[in-house]
PDB file of C-alpha atoms in Angstrom:
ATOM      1  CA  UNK A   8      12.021  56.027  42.378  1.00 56.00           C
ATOM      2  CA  UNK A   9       8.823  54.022  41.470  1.00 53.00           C
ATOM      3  CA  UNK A  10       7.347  51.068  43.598  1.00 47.00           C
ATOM      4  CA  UNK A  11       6.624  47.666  42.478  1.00 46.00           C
ATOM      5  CA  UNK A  12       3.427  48.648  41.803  1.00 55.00           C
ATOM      6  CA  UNK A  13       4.302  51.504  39.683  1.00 76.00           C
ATOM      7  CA  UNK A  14       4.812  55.304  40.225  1.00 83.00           C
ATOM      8  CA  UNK A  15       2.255  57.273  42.056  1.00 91.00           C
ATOM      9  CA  UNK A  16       1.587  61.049  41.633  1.00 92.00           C
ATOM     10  CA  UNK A  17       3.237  62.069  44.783  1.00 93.00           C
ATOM     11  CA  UNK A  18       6.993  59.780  43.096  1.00 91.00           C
ATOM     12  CA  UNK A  19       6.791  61.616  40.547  1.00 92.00           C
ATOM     13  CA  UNK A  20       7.072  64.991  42.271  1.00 94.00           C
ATOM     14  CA  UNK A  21       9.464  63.357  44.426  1.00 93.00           C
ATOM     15  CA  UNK A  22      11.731  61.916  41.912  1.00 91.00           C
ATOM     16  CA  UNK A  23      11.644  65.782  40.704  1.00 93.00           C
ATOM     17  CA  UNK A  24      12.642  67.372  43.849  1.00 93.00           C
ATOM     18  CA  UNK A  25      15.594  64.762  44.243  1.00 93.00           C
ATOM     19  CA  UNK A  26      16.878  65.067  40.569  1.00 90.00           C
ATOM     20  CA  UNK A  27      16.392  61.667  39.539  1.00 89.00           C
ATOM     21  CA  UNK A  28      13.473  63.369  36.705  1.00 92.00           C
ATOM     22  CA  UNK A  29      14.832  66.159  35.220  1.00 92.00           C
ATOM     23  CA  UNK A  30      13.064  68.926  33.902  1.00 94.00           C
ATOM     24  CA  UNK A  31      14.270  70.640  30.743  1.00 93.00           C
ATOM     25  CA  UNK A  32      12.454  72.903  29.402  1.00 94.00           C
ATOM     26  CA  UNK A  33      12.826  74.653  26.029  1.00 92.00           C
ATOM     27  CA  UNK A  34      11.258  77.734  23.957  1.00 92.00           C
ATOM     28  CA  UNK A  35      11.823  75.556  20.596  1.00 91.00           C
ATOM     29  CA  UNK A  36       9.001  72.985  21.819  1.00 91.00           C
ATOM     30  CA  UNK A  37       5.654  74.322  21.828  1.00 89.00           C
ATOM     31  CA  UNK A  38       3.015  71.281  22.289  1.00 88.00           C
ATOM     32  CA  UNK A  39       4.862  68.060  23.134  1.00 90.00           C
ATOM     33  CA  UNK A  40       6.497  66.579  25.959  1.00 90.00           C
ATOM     34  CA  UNK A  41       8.387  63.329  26.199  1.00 86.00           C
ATOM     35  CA  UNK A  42      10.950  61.470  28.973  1.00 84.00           C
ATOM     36  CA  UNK A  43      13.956  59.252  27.980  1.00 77.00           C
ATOM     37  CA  UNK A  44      16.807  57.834  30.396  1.00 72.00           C
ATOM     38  CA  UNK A  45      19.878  58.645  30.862  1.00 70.00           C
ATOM     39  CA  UNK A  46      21.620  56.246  33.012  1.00 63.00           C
ATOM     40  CA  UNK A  47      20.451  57.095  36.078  1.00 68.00           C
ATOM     41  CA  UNK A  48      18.098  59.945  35.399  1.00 80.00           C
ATOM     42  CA  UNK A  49      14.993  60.758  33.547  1.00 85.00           C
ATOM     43  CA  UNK A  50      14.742  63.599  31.107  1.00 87.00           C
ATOM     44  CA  UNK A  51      11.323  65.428  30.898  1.00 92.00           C
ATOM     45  CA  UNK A  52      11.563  67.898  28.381  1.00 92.00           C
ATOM     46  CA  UNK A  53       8.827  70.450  28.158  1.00 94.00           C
ATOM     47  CA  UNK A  54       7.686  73.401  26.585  1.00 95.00           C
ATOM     48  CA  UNK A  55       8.487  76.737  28.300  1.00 95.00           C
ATOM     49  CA  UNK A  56       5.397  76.873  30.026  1.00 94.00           C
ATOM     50  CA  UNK A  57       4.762  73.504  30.914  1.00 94.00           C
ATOM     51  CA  UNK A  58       3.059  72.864  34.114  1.00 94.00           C
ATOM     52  CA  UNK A  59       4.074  69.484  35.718  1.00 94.00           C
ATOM     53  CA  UNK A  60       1.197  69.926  38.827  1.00 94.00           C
ATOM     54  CA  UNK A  61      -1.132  70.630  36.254  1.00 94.00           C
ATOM     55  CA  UNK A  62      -0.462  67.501  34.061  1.00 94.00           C
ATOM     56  CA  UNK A  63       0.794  65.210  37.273  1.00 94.00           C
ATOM     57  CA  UNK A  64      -1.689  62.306  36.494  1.00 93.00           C
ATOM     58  CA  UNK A  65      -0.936  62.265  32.659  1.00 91.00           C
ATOM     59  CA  UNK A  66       2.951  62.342  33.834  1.00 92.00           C
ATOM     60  CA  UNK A  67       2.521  59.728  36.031  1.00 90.00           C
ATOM     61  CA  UNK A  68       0.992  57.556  33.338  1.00 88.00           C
ATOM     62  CA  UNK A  69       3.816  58.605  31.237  1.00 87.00           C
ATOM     63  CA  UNK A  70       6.176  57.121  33.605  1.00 84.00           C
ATOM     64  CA  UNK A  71       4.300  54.015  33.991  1.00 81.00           C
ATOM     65  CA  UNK A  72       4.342  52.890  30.742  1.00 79.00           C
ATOM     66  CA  UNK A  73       7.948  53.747  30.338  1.00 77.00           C
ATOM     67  CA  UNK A  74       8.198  51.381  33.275  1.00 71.00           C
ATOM     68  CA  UNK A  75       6.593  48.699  31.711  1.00 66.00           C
ATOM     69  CA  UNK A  76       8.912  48.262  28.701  1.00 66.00           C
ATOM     70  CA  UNK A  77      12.284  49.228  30.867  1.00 63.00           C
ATOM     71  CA  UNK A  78      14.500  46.575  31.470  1.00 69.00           C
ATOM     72  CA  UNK A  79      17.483  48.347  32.738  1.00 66.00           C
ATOM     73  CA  UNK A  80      18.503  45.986  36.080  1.00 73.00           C
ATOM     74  CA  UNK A  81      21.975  44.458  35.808  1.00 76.00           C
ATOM     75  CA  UNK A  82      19.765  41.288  36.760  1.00 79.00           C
ATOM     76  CA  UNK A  83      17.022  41.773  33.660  1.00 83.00           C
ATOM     77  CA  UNK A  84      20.494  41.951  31.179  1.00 90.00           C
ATOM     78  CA  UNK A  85      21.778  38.504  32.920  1.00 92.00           C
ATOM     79  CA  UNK A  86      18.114  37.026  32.676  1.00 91.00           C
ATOM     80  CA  UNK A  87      18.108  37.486  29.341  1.00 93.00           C
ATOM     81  CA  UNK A  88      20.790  36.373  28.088  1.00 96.00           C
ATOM     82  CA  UNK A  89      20.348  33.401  30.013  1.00 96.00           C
ATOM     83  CA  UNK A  90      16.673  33.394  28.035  1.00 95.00           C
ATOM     84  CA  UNK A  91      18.643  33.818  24.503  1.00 96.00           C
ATOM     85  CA  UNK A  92      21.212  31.110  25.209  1.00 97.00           C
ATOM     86  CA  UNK A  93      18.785  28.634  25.961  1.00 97.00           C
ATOM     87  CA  UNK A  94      15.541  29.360  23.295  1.00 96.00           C
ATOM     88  CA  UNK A  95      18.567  30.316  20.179  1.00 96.00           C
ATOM     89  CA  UNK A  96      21.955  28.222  21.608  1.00 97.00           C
ATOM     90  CA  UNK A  97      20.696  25.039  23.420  1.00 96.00           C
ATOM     91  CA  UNK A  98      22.133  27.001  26.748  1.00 96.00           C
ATOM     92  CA  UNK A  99      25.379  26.398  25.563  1.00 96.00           C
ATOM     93  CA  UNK A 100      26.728  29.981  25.032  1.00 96.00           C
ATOM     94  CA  UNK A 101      26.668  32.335  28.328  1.00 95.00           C
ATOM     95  CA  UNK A 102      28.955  35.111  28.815  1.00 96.00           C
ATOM     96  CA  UNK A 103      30.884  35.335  31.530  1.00 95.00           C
ATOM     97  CA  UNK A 104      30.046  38.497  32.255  1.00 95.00           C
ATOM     98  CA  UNK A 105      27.179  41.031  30.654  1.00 95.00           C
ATOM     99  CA  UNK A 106      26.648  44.546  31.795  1.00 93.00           C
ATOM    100  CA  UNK A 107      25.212  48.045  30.969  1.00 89.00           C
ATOM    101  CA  UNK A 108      28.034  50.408  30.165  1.00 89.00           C
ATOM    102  CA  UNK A 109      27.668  54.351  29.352  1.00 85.00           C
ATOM    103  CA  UNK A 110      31.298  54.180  27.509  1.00 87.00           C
ATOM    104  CA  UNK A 111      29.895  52.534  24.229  1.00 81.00           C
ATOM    105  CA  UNK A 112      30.002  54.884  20.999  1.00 73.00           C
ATOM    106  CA  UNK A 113      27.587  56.296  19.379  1.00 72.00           C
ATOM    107  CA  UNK A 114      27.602  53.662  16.107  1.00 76.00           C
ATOM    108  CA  UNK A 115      27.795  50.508  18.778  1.00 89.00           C
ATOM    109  CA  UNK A 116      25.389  49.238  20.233  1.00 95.00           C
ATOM    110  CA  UNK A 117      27.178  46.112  22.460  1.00 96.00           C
ATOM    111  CA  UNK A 118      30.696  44.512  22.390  1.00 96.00           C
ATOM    112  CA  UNK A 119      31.536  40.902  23.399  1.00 96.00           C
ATOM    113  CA  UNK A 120      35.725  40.093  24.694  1.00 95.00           C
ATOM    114  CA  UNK A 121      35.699  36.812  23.344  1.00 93.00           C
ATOM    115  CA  UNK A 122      38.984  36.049  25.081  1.00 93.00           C
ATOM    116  CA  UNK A 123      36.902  36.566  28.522  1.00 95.00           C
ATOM    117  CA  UNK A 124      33.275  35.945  27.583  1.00 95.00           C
ATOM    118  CA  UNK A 125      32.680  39.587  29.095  1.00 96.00           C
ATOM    119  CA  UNK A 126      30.046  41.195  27.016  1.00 97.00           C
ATOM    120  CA  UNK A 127      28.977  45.197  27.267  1.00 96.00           C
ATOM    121  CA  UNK A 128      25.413  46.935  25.795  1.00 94.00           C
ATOM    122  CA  UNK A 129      24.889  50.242  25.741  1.00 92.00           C
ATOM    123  CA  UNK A 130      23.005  52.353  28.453  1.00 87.00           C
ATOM    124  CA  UNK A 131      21.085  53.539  25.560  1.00 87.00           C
ATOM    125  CA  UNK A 132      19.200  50.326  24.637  1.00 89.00           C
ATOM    126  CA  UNK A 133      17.735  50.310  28.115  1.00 84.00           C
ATOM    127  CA  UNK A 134      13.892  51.747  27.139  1.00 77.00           C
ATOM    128  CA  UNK A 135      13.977  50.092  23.294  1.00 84.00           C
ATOM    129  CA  UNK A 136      11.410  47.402  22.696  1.00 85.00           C
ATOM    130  CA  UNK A 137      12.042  44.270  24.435  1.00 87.00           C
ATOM    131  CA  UNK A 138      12.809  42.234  21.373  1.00 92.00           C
ATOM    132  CA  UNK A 139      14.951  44.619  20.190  1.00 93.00           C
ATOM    133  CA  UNK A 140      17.062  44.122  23.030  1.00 94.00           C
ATOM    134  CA  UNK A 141      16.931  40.507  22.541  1.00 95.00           C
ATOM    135  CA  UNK A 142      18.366  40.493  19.400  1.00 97.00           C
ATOM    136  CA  UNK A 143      21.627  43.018  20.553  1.00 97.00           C
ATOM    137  CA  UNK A 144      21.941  39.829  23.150  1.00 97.00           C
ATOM    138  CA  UNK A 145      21.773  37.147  20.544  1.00 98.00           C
ATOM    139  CA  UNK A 146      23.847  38.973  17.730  1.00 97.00           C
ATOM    140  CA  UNK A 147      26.910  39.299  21.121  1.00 97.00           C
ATOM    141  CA  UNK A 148      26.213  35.924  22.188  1.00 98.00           C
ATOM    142  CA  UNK A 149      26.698  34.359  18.602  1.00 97.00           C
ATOM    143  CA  UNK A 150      30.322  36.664  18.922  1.00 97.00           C
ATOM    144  CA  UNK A 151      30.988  34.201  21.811  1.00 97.00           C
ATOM    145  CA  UNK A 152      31.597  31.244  19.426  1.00 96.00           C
ATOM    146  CA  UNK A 153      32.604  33.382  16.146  1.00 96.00           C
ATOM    147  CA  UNK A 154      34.260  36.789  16.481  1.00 93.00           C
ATOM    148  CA  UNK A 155      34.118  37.614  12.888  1.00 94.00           C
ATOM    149  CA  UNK A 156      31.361  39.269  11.506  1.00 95.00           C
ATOM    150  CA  UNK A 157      31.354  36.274   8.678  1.00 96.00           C
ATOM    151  CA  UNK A 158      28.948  34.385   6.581  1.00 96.00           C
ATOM    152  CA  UNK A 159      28.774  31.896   9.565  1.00 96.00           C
ATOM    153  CA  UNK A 160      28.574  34.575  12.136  1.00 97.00           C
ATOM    154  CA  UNK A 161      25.313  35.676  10.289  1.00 95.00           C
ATOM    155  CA  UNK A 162      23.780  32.556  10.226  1.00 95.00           C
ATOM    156  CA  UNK A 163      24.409  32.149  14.180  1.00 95.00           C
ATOM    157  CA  UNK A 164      23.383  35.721  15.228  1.00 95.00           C
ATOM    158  CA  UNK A 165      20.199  35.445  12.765  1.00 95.00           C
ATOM    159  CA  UNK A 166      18.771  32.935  14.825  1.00 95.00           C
ATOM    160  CA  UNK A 167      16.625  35.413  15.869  1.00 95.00           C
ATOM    161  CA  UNK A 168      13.492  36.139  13.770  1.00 94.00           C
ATOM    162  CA  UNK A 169      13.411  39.836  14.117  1.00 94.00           C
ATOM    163  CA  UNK A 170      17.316  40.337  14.002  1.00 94.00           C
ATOM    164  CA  UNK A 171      16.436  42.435  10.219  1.00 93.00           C
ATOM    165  CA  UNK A 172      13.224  44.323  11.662  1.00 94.00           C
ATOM    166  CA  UNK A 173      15.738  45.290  14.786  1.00 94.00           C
ATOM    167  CA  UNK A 174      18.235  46.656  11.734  1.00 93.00           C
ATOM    168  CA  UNK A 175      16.036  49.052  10.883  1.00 94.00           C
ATOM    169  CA  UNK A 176      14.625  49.912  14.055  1.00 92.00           C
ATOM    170  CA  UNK A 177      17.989  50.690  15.357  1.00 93.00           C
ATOM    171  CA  UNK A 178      18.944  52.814  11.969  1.00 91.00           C
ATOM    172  CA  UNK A 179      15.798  55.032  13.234  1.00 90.00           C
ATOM    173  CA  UNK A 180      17.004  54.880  16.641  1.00 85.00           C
ATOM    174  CA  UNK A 181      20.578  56.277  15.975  1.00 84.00           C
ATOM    175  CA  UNK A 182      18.963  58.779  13.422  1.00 84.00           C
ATOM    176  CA  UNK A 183      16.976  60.204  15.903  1.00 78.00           C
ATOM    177  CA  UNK A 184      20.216  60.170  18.445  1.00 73.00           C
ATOM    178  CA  UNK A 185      21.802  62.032  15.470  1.00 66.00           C
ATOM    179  CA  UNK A 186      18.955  64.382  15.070  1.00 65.00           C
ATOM    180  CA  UNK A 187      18.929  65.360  18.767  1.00 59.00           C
ATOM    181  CA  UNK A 188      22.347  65.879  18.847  1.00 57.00           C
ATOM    182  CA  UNK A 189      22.292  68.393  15.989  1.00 54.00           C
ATOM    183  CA  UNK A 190      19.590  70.824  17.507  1.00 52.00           C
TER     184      UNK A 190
END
């Protein structure tokens, strides 16, 4: 897909012709366009008449900053919960395991095995805000010392400042999941 440096013009059109952006185009949307991920894949949906060689540099830029806030990488998940442990845990809490998974439903978000310190997020959190992410980790890494969602749970997982402001953005998240769904 993309280079280090970012995608170019002539990715984008590649990416196209090899499937990995995927075109969808529908008679319901008349001005807008926007991209989201699925797993492996981008999803461009269009308008009917869309021209992607016409609008290839706005595209592009599209793509880049979806780029800039995508953490997806099996190694960016282990980074940061290596990140969390340390700044909210004193390092002392690490899974043994933390991976993307696609089999997660569509009210949860991550699970944490406490018996094996294996903890699973959902493919879907890979483009939401950084710190949104960050707070997912936390709230599974806090299930590595307390299962129970209890009082004490709460005050471990809450470590993190933004763990209400992520509450809600996730509510709008899965609403808009939801919506989607329902077209």
């Amino acid at each position: 897909m993309a280079t280090q440096q970012g995608w170019t013009e002539d990715d984008v059109l590649r990416a196209i012709a090899r499937g990995e952006i995927e075109v969808r185009r529908s008679a319901r949307r008349k001005k807008t366009i926007s991209v989201s991920k699925e797993v492996d894949t981008y999803v461009l949906s269009t308008p009917v008449r869309y021209s992607v060689e016409l609008n290839i540099r706005s595209l592009t830029d599209l793509f880049n900053r979806l780029a800039a806030r995508d953490h997806s990488s099996a190694a960016d998940l282990v980074g940061l919960a290596e990140e969390m442990s340390e700044r909210y845990f004193g390092g002392r809490l690490r899974p043994q395991s933390i991976r993307w998974v696609t089999n997660q439903n569509v009210s949860r978000w991550a699970s944490t095995t406490t018996s094996t310190g294996d903890i699973r997020v959902s493919h879907r959190l890979q483009t939401v805000p950084r710190w949104v992410l960050e707070t997912v980790v936390v709230h599974e890494l806090a299930h590595l010392q307390i299962g129970p969602h209890s009082k004490e749970f709460h005050a471990l997982a809450d470590r993190h400042p933004r763990q209400a402001d992520a509450k809600l953005y996730l509510d709008g998240f899965s609403a808009g999941e939801h919506f989607r769904r329902d077209r």
